[in-house]
mmCIF file with all atom_site columns, C-alpha atoms in Angstrom:
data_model
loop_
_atom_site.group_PDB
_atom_site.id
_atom_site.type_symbol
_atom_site.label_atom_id
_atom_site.label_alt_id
_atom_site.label_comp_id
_atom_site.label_asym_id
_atom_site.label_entity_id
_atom_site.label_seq_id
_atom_site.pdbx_PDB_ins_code
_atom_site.Cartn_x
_atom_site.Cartn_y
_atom_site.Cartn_z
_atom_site.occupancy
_atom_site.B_iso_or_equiv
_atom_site.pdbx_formal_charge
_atom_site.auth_seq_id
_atom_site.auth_comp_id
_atom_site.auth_asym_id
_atom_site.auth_atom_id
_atom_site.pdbx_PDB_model_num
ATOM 1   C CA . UNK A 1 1   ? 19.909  0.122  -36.511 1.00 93.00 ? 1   UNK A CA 1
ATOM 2   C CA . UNK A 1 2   ? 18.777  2.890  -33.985 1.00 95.00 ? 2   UNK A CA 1
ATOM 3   C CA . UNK A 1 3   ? 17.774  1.201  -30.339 1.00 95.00 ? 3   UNK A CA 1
ATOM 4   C CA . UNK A 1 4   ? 16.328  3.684  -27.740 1.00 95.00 ? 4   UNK A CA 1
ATOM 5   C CA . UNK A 1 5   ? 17.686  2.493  -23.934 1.00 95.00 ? 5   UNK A CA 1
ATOM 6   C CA . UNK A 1 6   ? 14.875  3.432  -21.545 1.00 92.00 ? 6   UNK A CA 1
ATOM 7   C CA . UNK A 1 7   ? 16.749  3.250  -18.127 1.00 91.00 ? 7   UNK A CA 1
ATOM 8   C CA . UNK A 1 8   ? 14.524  2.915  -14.870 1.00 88.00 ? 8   UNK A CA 1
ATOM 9   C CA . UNK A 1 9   ? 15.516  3.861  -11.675 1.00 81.00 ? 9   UNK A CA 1
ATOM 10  C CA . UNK A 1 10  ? 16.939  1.053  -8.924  1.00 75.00 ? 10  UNK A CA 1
ATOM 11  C CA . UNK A 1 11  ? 17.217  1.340  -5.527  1.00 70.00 ? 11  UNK A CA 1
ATOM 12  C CA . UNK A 1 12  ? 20.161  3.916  -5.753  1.00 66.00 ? 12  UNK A CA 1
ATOM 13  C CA . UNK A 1 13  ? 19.936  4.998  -1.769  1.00 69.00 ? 13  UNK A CA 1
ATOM 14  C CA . UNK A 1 14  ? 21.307  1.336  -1.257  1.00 77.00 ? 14  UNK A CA 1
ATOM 15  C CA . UNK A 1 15  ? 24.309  2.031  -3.567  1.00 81.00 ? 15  UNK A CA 1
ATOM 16  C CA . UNK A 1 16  ? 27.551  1.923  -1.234  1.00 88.00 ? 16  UNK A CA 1
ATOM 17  C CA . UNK A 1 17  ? 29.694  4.852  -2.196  1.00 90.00 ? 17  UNK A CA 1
ATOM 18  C CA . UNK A 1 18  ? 31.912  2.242  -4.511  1.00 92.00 ? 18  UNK A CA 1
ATOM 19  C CA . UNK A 1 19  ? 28.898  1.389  -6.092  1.00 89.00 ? 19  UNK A CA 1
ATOM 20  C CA . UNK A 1 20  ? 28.251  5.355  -6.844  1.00 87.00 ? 20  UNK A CA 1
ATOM 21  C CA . UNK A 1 21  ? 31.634  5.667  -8.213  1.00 93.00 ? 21  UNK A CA 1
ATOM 22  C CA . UNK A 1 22  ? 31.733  2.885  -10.482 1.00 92.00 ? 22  UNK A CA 1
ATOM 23  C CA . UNK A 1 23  ? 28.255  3.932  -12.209 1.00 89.00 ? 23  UNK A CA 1
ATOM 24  C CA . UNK A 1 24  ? 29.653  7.780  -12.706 1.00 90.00 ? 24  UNK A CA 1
ATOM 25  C CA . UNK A 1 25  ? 32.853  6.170  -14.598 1.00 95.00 ? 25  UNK A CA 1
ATOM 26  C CA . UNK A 1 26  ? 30.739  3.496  -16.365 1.00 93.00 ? 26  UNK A CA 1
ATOM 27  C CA . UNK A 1 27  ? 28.247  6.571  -17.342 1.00 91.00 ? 27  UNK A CA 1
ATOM 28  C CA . UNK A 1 28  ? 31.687  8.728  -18.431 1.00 93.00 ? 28  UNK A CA 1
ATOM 29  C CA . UNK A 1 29  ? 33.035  5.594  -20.441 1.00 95.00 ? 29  UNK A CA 1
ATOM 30  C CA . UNK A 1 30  ? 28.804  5.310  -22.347 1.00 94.00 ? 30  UNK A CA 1
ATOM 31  C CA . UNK A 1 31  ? 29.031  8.696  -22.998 1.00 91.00 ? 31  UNK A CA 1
ATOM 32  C CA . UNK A 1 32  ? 32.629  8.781  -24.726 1.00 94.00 ? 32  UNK A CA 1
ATOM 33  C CA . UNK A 1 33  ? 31.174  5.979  -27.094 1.00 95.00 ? 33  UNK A CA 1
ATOM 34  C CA . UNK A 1 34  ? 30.690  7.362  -30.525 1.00 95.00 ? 34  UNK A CA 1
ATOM 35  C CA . UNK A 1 35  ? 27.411  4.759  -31.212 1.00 96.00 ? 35  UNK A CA 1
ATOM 36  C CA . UNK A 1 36  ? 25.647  6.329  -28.186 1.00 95.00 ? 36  UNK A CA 1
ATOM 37  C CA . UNK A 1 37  ? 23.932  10.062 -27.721 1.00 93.00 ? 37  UNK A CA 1
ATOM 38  C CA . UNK A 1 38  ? 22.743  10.668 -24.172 1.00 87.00 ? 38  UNK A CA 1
ATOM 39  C CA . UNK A 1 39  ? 19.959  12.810 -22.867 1.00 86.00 ? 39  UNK A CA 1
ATOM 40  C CA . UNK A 1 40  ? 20.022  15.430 -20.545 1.00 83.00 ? 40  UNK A CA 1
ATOM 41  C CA . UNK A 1 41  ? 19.642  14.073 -16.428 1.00 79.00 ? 41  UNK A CA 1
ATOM 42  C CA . UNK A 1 42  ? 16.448  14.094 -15.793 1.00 85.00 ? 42  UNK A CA 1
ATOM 43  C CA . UNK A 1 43  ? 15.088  15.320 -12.694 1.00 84.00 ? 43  UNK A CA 1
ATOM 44  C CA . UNK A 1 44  ? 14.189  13.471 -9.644  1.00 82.00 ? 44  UNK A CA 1
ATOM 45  C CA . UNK A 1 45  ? 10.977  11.483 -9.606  1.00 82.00 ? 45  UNK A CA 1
ATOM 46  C CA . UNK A 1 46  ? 9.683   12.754 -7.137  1.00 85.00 ? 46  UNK A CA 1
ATOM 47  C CA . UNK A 1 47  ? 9.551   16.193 -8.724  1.00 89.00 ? 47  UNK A CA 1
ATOM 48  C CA . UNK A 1 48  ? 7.832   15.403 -11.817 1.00 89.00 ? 48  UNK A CA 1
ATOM 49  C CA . UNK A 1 49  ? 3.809   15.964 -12.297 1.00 92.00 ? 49  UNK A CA 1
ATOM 50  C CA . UNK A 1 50  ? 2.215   13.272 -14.600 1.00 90.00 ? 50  UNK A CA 1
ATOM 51  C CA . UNK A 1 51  ? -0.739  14.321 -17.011 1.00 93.00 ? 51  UNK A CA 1
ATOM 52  C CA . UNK A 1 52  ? -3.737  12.823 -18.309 1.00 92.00 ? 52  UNK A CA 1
ATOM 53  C CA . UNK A 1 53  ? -6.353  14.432 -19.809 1.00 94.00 ? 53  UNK A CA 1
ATOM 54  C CA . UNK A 1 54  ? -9.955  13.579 -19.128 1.00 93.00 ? 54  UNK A CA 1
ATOM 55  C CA . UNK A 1 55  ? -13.021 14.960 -20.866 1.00 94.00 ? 55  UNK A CA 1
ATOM 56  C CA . UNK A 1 56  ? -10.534 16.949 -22.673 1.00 93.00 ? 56  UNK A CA 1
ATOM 57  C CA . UNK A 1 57  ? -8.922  18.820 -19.605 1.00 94.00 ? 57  UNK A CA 1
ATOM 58  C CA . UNK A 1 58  ? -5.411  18.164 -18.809 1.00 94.00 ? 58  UNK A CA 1
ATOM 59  C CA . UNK A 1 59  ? -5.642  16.471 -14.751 1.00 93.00 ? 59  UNK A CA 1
ATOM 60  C CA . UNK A 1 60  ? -2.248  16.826 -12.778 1.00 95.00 ? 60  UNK A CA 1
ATOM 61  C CA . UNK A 1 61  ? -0.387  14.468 -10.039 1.00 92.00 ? 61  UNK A CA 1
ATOM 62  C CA . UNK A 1 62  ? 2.592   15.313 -8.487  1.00 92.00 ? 62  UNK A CA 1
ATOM 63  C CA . UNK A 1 63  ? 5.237   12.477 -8.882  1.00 86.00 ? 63  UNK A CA 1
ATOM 64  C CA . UNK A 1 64  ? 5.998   9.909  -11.613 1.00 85.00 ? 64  UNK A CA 1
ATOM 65  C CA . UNK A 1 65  ? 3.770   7.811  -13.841 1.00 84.00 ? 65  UNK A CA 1
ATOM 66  C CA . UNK A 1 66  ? 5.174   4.595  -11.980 1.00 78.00 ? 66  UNK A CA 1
ATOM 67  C CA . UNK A 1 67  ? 6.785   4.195  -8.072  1.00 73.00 ? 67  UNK A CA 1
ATOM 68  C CA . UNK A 1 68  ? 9.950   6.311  -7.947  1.00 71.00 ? 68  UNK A CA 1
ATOM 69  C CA . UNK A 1 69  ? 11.725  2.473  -8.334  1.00 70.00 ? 69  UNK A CA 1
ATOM 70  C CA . UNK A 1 70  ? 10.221  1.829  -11.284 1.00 74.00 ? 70  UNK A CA 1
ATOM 71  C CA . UNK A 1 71  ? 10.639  5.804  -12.526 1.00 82.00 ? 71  UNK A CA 1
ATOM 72  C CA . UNK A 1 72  ? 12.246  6.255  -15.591 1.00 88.00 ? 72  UNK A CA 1
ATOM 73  C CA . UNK A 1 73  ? 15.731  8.133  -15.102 1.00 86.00 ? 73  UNK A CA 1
ATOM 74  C CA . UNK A 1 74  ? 16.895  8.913  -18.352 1.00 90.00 ? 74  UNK A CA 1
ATOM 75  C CA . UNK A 1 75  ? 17.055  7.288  -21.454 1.00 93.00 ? 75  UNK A CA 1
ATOM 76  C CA . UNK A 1 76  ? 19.819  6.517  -24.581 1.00 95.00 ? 76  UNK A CA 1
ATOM 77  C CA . UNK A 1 77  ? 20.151  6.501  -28.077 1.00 96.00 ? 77  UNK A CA 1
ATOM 78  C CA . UNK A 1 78  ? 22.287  3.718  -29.537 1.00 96.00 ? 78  UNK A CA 1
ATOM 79  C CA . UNK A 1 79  ? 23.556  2.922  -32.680 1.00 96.00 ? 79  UNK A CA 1
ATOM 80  C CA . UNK A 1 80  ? 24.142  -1.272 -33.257 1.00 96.00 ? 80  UNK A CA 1
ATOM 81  C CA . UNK A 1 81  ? 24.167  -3.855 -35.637 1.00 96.00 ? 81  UNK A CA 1
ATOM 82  C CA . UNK A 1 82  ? 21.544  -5.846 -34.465 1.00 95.00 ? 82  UNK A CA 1
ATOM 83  C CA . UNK A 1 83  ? 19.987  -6.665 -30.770 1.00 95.00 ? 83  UNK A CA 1
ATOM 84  C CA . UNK A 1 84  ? 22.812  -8.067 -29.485 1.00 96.00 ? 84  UNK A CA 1
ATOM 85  C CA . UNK A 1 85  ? 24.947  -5.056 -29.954 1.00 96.00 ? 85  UNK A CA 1
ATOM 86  C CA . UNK A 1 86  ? 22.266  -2.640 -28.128 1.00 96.00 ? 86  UNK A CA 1
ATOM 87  C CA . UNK A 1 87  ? 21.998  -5.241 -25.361 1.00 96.00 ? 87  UNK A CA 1
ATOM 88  C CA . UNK A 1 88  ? 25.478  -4.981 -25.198 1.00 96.00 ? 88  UNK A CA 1
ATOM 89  C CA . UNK A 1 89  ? 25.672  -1.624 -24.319 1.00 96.00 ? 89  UNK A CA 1
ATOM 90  C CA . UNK A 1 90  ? 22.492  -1.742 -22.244 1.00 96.00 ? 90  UNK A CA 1
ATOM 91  C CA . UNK A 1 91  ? 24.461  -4.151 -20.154 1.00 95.00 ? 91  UNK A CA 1
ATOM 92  C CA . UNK A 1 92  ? 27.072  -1.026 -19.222 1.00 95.00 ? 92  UNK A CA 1
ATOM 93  C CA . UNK A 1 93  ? 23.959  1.023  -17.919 1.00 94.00 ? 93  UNK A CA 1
ATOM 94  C CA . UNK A 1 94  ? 24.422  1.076  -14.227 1.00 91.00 ? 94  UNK A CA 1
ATOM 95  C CA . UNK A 1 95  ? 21.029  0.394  -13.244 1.00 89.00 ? 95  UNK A CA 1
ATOM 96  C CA . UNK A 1 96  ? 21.083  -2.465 -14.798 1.00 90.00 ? 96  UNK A CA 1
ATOM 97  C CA . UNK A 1 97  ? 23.164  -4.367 -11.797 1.00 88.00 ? 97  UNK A CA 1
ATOM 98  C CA . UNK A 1 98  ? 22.063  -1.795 -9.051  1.00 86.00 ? 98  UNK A CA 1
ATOM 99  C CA . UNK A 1 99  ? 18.269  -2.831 -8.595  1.00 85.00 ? 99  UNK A CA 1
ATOM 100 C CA . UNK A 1 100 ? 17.129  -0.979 -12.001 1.00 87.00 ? 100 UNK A CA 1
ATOM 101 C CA . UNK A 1 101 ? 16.732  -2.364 -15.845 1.00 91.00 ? 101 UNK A CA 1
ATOM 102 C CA . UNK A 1 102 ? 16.951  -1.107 -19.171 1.00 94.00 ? 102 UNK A CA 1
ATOM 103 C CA . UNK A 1 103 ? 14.666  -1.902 -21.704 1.00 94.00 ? 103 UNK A CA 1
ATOM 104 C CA . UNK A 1 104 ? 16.034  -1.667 -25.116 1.00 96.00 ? 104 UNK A CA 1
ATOM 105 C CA . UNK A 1 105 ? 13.512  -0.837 -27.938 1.00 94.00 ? 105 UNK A CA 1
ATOM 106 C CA . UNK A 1 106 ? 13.960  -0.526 -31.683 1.00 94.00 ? 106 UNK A CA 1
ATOM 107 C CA . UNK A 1 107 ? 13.325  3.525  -32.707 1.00 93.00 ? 107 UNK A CA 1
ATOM 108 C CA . UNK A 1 108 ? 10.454  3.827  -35.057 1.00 87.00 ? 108 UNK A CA 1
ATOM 109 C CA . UNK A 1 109 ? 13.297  5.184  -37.487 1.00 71.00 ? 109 UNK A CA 1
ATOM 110 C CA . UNK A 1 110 ? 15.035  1.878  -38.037 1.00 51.00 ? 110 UNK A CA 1
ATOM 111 C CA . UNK A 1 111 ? 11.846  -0.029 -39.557 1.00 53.00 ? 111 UNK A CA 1
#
């Protein structure tokens, strides 16, 4: 089954330099996995410009959708059995233990 790993940001400005090192190997060790296809970094939240469109004109804001904590950083594709095997992996996402989450969703392709 195909699992989509929407990672959201955590309080990385508290990350101790150890901390900062450990995510970049744990992110070089996700990457080398064969089950999982990365996207490209996103940007910083603070840069993006979120659009809805009212009475049929787009309206702009500067910044994310959500706080910059809760922004969404990036996201994975993941390849697994079953649940289990994509919370597995979601477990390996750095943000996961540094003040962020993961939230693992089935893709639309695997029903």
């Amino acid at each position: 089954m195909q699992f989509v790993l929407v990672i959201y940001n955590g309080d990385e400005d508290a990350a101790s330099e150890e901390d900062k090192k450990a995510a970049y190997a744990d992110y070089a060790a996700l990457n080398s996995m064969e089950n999982v296809t990365g996207c490209p970094p996103l940007g910083l939240p603070q840069n993006a410009t979120t659009v809805r469109v009212e009475n049929g004109s787009p309206i702009t804001a500067d910044g994310p959708y959500l706080d910059i904590k809760g922004a969404v950083s990036g996201f994975i594709v993941v390849e697994a059995e079953d649940l289990e095997g994509a919370v597995a992996v979601a477990a390996r996402v750095p943000q996961a233990r540094l003040g962020g989450a993961v939230e693992v969703r089935p893709s639309i392709a695997s029903w």
